[in-house]
Amino acid sequence: MSVYPVIISQMKFVHRDSLNYPFEERGLQFGDGVYEVIRIYSGQYYLLDEHVDRLFRSAEAIKIELTFTKEECREYLLELLKRNKMDVDGKVYLQVTRGSATRDHVFPADTPANIYAYVVKVPRPLGKLANGVGTITHPDVRWDYCYIKSLNLLPNVLAKQEAKENNCYEAILHKDGVVTECSSSNVYLVKDGKIYTHPSSKNILHGCVRMRIEQFAKDLNIPFIEEPFTIGGIEDADELFLSSSTSEVLPIVTVDDLTINGGTPGPITKKLQETYEKDAQITGAEPATSK
Ligand SMILES: Cc1ncc(COP(=O)(O)O)c(C=O)c1O
């Protein structure tokens, strides 16, 4: 995964090698910042407005003052792709922190936020989209403000690592048996033709793809029910899937020792995958569902 040469640093376009961070930086020392990951298909952003809106919500929630408007943010991000002549599938990573200052828990006075953004190539996970992935269950030990896309990802990192060590792709997080989301994605259960998922409360990240899936379900006349399901309820699931900007709509075929839908992606998941591909105007790739 190599970073394209032009990056944004402090709202300037510079070469990636010129980024130079001090030791005393709030993001590095406290995780005192927020971020976004935005999907790119064939050099075009998918759900740019939604991600920029969420960046502003996250920054406001932790009292970081942004010195640019949403419109300027979108313009900079579009220009970033142009300057890199980016025309393939990839993502932008964008981070804003409370800035560089002598280490002290208290917010520093008169310190501008640090912002950077860079672009990388990321192919679509076609094999996983077609065949589904395995998951583990894991306690959700995160804080009470999971709707903020904060840099503090240690519980997520530890859960994902445990999934990897069990040859799985994701960890399904639960609070006392109630499923919230996954370590880096939202999760859904299908039962009797209806989609169930945790309400968009403070306990989950309000995924941009989740927002689209809600709309796809409406358009397809599939009930989308914002009601949490439990780890026990997974045993009766007809289908299970997860979503994120890099995973798209990804079928889950095992949870711990349990096999879902005979170990294959189910019909509602496939329908949502097709709808996603149309919505994201994905061209030139074989449909995930036919691989
Ligand atoms: C914890 C968590 N939940 C959900 C998501 C999905 O969000 P989105 O659809 O905006 O990519 C992510 C994405 O990184 C995440 O980290």
CSV table of C-alpha atoms and ligand atoms in Angstrom, one decimal:
chain,number,residue,atom,x,y,z
A,1,MET,CA,0.0,0.0,0.0
A,2,SER,CA,1.9,3.0,-1.1
A,3,VAL,CA,1.0,6.6,-0.4
A,4,TYR,CA,0.5,8.9,-3.4
A,5,PRO,CA,3.1,11.7,-3.5
A,6,VAL,CA,0.9,14.7,-2.8
A,7,ILE,CA,-0.7,15.0,0.6
A,8,ILE,CA,-2.5,17.7,2.5
A,9,SER,CA,-0.8,19.1,5.5
A,10,GLN,CA,-2.2,22.1,7.4
A,11,MET,CA,-4.4,22.8,4.3
A,12,LYS,CA,-1.5,23.0,1.9
A,13,PHE,CA,-0.6,20.5,-0.8
A,14,VAL,CA,2.9,19.2,-0.1
A,15,HIS,CA,5.1,16.2,-0.9
A,16,ARG,CA,4.5,13.2,1.5
A,17,ASP,CA,8.2,13.3,2.6
A,18,SER,CA,7.9,16.8,4.0
A,19,LEU,CA,5.4,15.8,6.7
A,20,ASN,CA,7.4,16.2,10.0
A,21,TYR,CA,5.6,15.8,13.3
A,22,PRO,CA,7.0,17.0,16.6
A,23,PHE,CA,7.2,14.6,19.6
A,24,GLU,CA,4.7,16.6,21.5
A,25,GLU,CA,1.7,16.3,19.3
A,26,ARG,CA,-1.8,15.7,20.8
A,27,GLY,CA,-2.8,13.0,18.4
A,28,LEU,CA,0.4,11.1,19.0
A,29,GLN,CA,0.4,11.5,22.8
A,30,PHE,CA,-3.2,11.4,23.7
A,31,GLY,CA,-5.1,10.1,20.7
A,32,ASP,CA,-6.6,13.6,20.9
A,33,GLY,CA,-8.1,13.8,17.5
A,34,VAL,CA,-10.6,12.5,15.0
A,35,TYR,CA,-10.3,11.0,11.5
A,36,GLU,CA,-12.2,9.8,8.4
A,37,VAL,CA,-11.6,7.1,5.8
A,38,ILE,CA,-13.3,7.8,2.5
A,39,ARG,CA,-13.6,5.3,-0.3
A,40,ILE,CA,-12.6,6.0,-3.8
A,41,TYR,CA,-13.8,4.1,-6.8
A,42,SER,CA,-12.0,4.7,-10.2
A,43,GLY,CA,-10.7,8.0,-8.9
A,44,GLN,CA,-14.1,9.3,-7.6
A,45,TYR,CA,-15.1,9.7,-4.0
A,46,TYR,CA,-18.1,7.6,-2.7
A,47,LEU,CA,-20.2,9.3,0.1
A,48,LEU,CA,-17.9,12.4,0.3
A,49,ASP,CA,-20.5,14.7,1.8
A,50,GLU,CA,-21.5,12.1,4.5
A,51,HIS,CA,-17.9,11.7,5.6
A,52,VAL,CA,-17.2,15.4,5.7
A,53,ASP,CA,-20.4,15.9,7.8
A,54,ARG,CA,-19.3,13.2,10.2
A,55,LEU,CA,-15.8,14.7,10.5
A,56,PHE,CA,-17.4,18.0,11.5
A,57,ARG,CA,-19.7,16.2,14.0
A,58,SER,CA,-16.7,14.3,15.5
A,59,ALA,CA,-14.5,17.5,15.8
A,60,GLU,CA,-17.4,19.4,17.4
A,61,ALA,CA,-18.0,16.6,19.9
A,62,ILE,CA,-14.4,16.8,21.2
A,63,LYS,CA,-14.3,20.6,20.9
A,64,ILE,CA,-11.7,20.9,18.1
A,65,GLU,CA,-12.2,24.0,16.1
A,66,LEU,CA,-11.8,23.5,12.4
A,67,THR,CA,-10.5,26.5,10.4
A,68,PHE,CA,-12.2,25.5,7.2
A,69,THR,CA,-15.8,25.0,6.1
A,70,LYS,CA,-17.3,21.8,4.8
A,71,GLU,CA,-17.3,23.2,1.3
A,72,GLU,CA,-13.6,24.0,1.6
A,73,CYS,CA,-12.9,20.5,3.0
A,74,ARG,CA,-14.6,18.9,0.1
A,75,GLU,CA,-12.7,21.1,-2.4
A,76,TYR,CA,-9.4,20.3,-0.9
A,77,LEU,CA,-10.1,16.5,-0.9
A,78,LEU,CA,-11.2,16.7,-4.6
A,79,GLU,CA,-8.1,18.6,-5.5
A,80,LEU,CA,-6.0,16.0,-3.7
A,81,LEU,CA,-7.2,13.4,-6.1
A,82,LYS,CA,-6.6,15.6,-9.1
A,83,ARG,CA,-3.0,16.5,-8.1
A,84,ASN,CA,-2.2,12.8,-7.7
A,85,LYS,CA,-3.9,11.9,-11.0
A,86,MET,CA,-5.7,9.3,-8.9
A,87,ASP,CA,-7.9,7.2,-11.2
A,88,VAL,CA,-8.2,3.8,-9.5
A,89,ASP,CA,-9.8,2.3,-6.4
A,90,GLY,CA,-8.4,3.5,-3.1
A,91,LYS,CA,-9.1,5.6,0.0
A,92,VAL,CA,-8.3,8.9,1.6
A,93,TYR,CA,-7.2,8.9,5.2
A,94,LEU,CA,-7.8,12.3,6.9
A,95,GLN,CA,-6.9,13.2,10.4
A,96,VAL,CA,-7.4,16.2,12.6
A,97,THR,CA,-5.8,16.6,16.0
A,98,ARG,CA,-5.8,19.3,18.7
A,99,GLY,CA,-2.3,20.3,17.5
A,100,SER,CA,1.3,20.4,18.7
A,101,ALA,CA,1.9,21.6,22.3
A,102,THR,CA,3.8,20.8,25.5
A,103,ARG,CA,2.4,17.7,26.9
A,104,ASP,CA,-0.5,18.5,29.3
A,105,HIS,CA,-3.9,17.0,29.6
A,106,VAL,CA,-5.5,20.4,29.5
A,107,PHE,CA,-6.3,21.8,26.1
A,108,PRO,CA,-3.4,24.1,24.9
A,109,ALA,CA,-4.3,27.8,24.3
A,110,ASP,CA,-4.0,29.4,20.9
A,111,THR,CA,-2.9,26.2,19.2
A,112,PRO,CA,-4.1,25.4,15.7
A,113,ALA,CA,-5.4,21.9,14.9
A,114,ASN,CA,-3.1,19.7,13.0
A,115,ILE,CA,-4.6,18.2,9.8
A,116,TYR,CA,-3.3,15.9,7.2
A,117,ALA,CA,-4.8,13.7,4.5
A,118,TYR,CA,-3.2,11.2,2.1
A,119,VAL,CA,-4.4,8.9,-0.6
A,120,VAL,CA,-3.6,5.1,-1.1
A,121,LYS,CA,-4.7,2.5,-3.6
A,122,VAL,CA,-7.0,-0.1,-2.1
A,123,PRO,CA,-8.5,-2.9,-4.3
A,124,ARG,CA,-12.0,-4.1,-3.6
A,125,PRO,CA,-12.0,-7.3,-1.5
A,126,LEU,CA,-13.7,-9.3,-4.3
A,127,GLY,CA,-13.0,-12.8,-2.8
A,128,LYS,CA,-14.4,-11.9,0.6
A,129,LEU,CA,-17.4,-10.2,-1.0
A,130,ALA,CA,-18.2,-13.3,-2.9
A,131,ASN,CA,-17.5,-15.9,-0.3
A,132,GLY,CA,-18.1,-14.2,3.0
A,133,VAL,CA,-15.9,-14.0,6.0
A,134,GLY,CA,-15.5,-15.6,9.5
A,135,THR,CA,-15.9,-13.6,12.7
A,136,ILE,CA,-15.4,-14.0,16.4
A,137,THR,CA,-17.5,-12.6,19.2
A,138,HIS,CA,-15.7,-10.2,21.7
A,139,PRO,CA,-16.8,-8.0,24.6
A,140,ASP,CA,-17.3,-4.4,23.7
A,141,VAL,CA,-15.1,-2.6,26.3
A,142,ARG,CA,-15.0,0.8,24.6
A,143,TRP,CA,-16.1,4.1,26.1
A,144,ASP,CA,-19.6,5.8,25.9
A,145,TYR,CA,-19.0,7.9,22.9
A,146,CYS,CA,-18.5,5.5,20.0
A,147,TYR,CA,-20.3,7.7,17.6
A,148,ILE,CA,-17.2,10.0,17.6
A,149,LYS,CA,-14.7,8.7,15.1
A,150,SER,CA,-11.8,9.2,17.5
A,151,LEU,CA,-8.2,8.2,17.1
A,152,ASN,CA,-8.5,6.2,20.3
A,153,LEU,CA,-8.8,2.7,18.8
A,154,LEU,CA,-7.0,0.5,21.3
A,155,PRO,CA,-10.0,-1.7,22.1
A,156,ASN,CA,-10.9,-2.0,18.4
A,157,VAL,CA,-7.2,-2.9,17.6
A,158,LEU,CA,-7.1,-5.6,20.3
A,159,ALA,CA,-10.4,-7.1,19.2
A,160,LYS,CA,-9.4,-7.1,15.5
A,161,GLN,CA,-6.1,-8.7,16.4
A,162,GLU,CA,-7.9,-11.4,18.3
A,163,ALA,CA,-10.0,-12.1,15.2
A,164,LYS,CA,-6.9,-12.3,13.1
A,165,GLU,CA,-5.3,-14.8,15.5
A,166,ASN,CA,-8.4,-16.9,15.2
A,167,ASN,CA,-8.1,-16.8,11.4
A,168,CYS,CA,-11.1,-14.5,11.2
A,169,TYR,CA,-11.7,-11.2,9.5
A,170,GLU,CA,-13.7,-9.3,12.2
A,171,ALA,CA,-14.8,-9.3,15.8
A,172,ILE,CA,-18.5,-8.8,16.6
A,173,LEU,CA,-18.6,-6.7,19.7
A,174,HIS,CA,-21.2,-7.1,22.4
A,175,LYS,CA,-22.1,-5.4,25.7
A,176,ASP,CA,-23.4,-8.2,28.0
A,177,GLY,CA,-24.6,-10.2,25.0
A,178,VAL,CA,-26.1,-7.3,23.1
A,179,VAL,CA,-24.4,-6.8,19.8
A,180,THR,CA,-23.3,-3.2,19.1
A,181,GLU,CA,-21.0,-3.3,16.0
A,182,CYS,CA,-17.7,-4.8,14.8
A,183,SER,CA,-14.2,-3.6,15.5
A,184,SER,CA,-14.2,-1.6,12.3
A,185,SER,CA,-17.6,-2.0,10.7
A,186,ASN,CA,-21.3,-2.1,11.4
A,187,VAL,CA,-23.1,-5.4,11.7
A,188,TYR,CA,-26.6,-6.6,10.7
A,189,LEU,CA,-28.7,-9.7,11.2
A,190,VAL,CA,-31.4,-10.9,8.7
A,191,LYS,CA,-34.3,-12.9,10.0
A,192,ASP,CA,-37.6,-13.7,8.2
A,193,GLY,CA,-36.8,-11.1,5.5
A,194,LYS,CA,-36.1,-8.3,7.9
A,195,ILE,CA,-32.8,-6.5,8.6
A,196,TYR,CA,-31.9,-5.9,12.3
A,197,THR,CA,-29.1,-3.6,13.5
A,198,HIS,CA,-28.2,-1.7,16.6
A,199,PRO,CA,-29.8,1.8,16.7
A,200,SER,CA,-27.5,4.7,15.8
A,201,SER,CA,-27.0,5.7,19.4
A,202,LYS,CA,-23.8,6.8,21.2
A,203,ASN,CA,-22.7,3.1,21.4
A,204,ILE,CA,-21.9,2.7,17.7
A,205,LEU,CA,-20.2,4.6,14.9
A,206,HIS,CA,-22.9,5.9,12.6
A,207,GLY,CA,-21.4,4.3,9.5
A,208,CYS,CA,-21.8,6.2,6.2
A,209,VAL,CA,-22.4,2.8,4.4
A,210,ARG,CA,-24.9,1.9,7.1
A,211,MET,CA,-26.8,5.1,6.3
A,212,ARG,CA,-26.9,4.0,2.6
A,213,ILE,CA,-27.9,0.5,3.5
A,214,GLU,CA,-30.9,1.9,5.4
A,215,GLN,CA,-31.9,3.7,2.2
A,216,PHE,CA,-31.3,0.7,0.0
A,217,ALA,CA,-33.5,-1.4,2.3
A,218,LYS,CA,-36.3,1.2,2.0
A,219,ASP,CA,-36.0,1.3,-1.8
A,220,LEU,CA,-36.1,-2.6,-1.9
A,221,ASN,CA,-39.0,-2.8,0.6
A,222,ILE,CA,-37.0,-4.7,3.1
A,223,PRO,CA,-37.8,-3.7,6.7
A,224,PHE,CA,-34.8,-2.1,8.3
A,225,ILE,CA,-35.3,-2.4,12.0
A,226,GLU,CA,-33.0,-0.4,14.4
A,227,GLU,CA,-33.3,-2.9,17.3
A,228,PRO,CA,-30.3,-4.5,18.8
A,229,PHE,CA,-29.9,-8.3,18.5
A,230,THR,CA,-28.0,-10.6,20.9
A,231,ILE,CA,-25.2,-13.1,20.6
A,232,GLY,CA,-27.8,-15.8,21.4
A,233,GLY,CA,-30.0,-14.5,18.6
A,234,ILE,CA,-27.3,-15.1,16.0
A,235,GLU,CA,-28.0,-18.8,16.3
A,236,ASP,CA,-31.4,-18.2,14.6
A,237,ALA,CA,-30.1,-15.8,12.0
A,238,ASP,CA,-30.9,-16.4,8.3
A,239,GLU,CA,-28.1,-14.2,7.2
A,240,LEU,CA,-25.5,-11.9,8.8
A,241,PHE,CA,-23.4,-9.2,7.2
A,242,LEU,CA,-21.2,-6.2,8.0
A,243,SER,CA,-20.5,-2.9,6.3
A,244,SER,CA,-17.8,-0.3,6.1
A,245,SER,CA,-16.2,2.0,3.5
A,246,THR,CA,-13.5,-0.5,2.8
A,247,SER,CA,-15.5,-3.8,3.4
A,248,GLU,CA,-18.6,-2.6,1.5
A,249,VAL,CA,-21.5,-5.0,2.2
A,250,LEU,CA,-19.7,-8.1,3.4
A,251,PRO,CA,-21.4,-11.5,4.1
A,252,ILE,CA,-20.5,-13.2,7.4
A,253,VAL,CA,-20.5,-16.9,7.1
A,254,THR,CA,-19.2,-18.0,10.5
A,255,VAL,CA,-19.4,-16.6,14.0
A,256,ASP,CA,-17.1,-18.5,16.5
A,257,ASP,CA,-18.1,-22.2,15.9
A,258,LEU,CA,-21.4,-21.4,14.3
A,259,THR,CA,-22.1,-21.5,10.5
A,260,ILE,CA,-24.5,-19.0,9.0
A,261,ASN,CA,-26.8,-19.9,6.1
A,262,GLY,CA,-24.8,-23.1,5.3
A,263,GLY,CA,-21.6,-21.1,5.0
A,264,THR,CA,-22.7,-19.0,2.0
A,265,PRO,CA,-23.9,-15.4,1.5
A,266,GLY,CA,-27.6,-15.1,1.7
A,267,PRO,CA,-30.1,-13.6,-0.8
A,268,ILE,CA,-30.7,-10.3,1.0
A,269,THR,CA,-27.0,-9.7,1.5
A,270,LYS,CA,-26.4,-10.3,-2.2
A,271,LYS,CA,-29.2,-7.9,-3.2
A,272,LEU,CA,-27.7,-5.2,-1.0
A,273,GLN,CA,-24.3,-5.9,-2.6
A,274,GLU,CA,-25.7,-5.4,-6.1
A,275,THR,CA,-27.5,-2.2,-4.9
A,276,TYR,CA,-24.2,-1.0,-3.4
A,277,GLU,CA,-22.3,-1.5,-6.6
A,278,LYS,CA,-24.9,0.4,-8.6
A,279,ASP,CA,-25.0,3.2,-6.0
A,280,ALA,CA,-21.2,3.5,-5.9
A,281,GLN,CA,-21.2,3.4,-9.7
A,282,ILE,CA,-18.6,0.7,-9.7
A,283,THR,CA,-17.6,0.0,-13.2
A,284,GLY,CA,-15.0,-2.2,-14.9
A,285,ALA,CA,-15.1,-4.8,-12.2
A,286,GLU,CA,-16.9,-8.1,-12.3
A,287,PRO,CA,-19.8,-7.9,-9.9
A,288,ALA,CA,-18.7,-9.2,-6.5
A,289,THR,CA,-21.6,-11.6,-6.4
A,290,SER,CA,-20.5,-13.5,-9.5
A,291,LYS,CA,-16.9,-14.2,-8.4
B,1,LIG,C1,-16.1,1.0,14.7
B,1,LIG,C2,-16.6,1.2,13.3
B,1,LIG,N1,-17.9,1.0,13.0
B,1,LIG,C3,-18.4,1.2,11.8
B,1,LIG,C4,-17.6,1.6,10.7
B,1,LIG,C5,-18.2,1.8,9.3
B,1,LIG,O1,-18.2,3.2,9.0
B,1,LIG,P1,-18.3,3.7,7.5
B,1,LIG,O2,-19.4,2.9,6.9
B,1,LIG,O3,-18.5,5.1,7.6
B,1,LIG,O4,-17.0,3.3,6.9
B,1,LIG,C6,-16.2,1.8,11.0
B,1,LIG,C7,-15.4,2.3,9.9
B,1,LIG,O5,-14.2,2.4,10.0
B,1,LIG,C8,-15.7,1.6,12.3
B,1,LIG,O6,-14.4,1.8,12.5
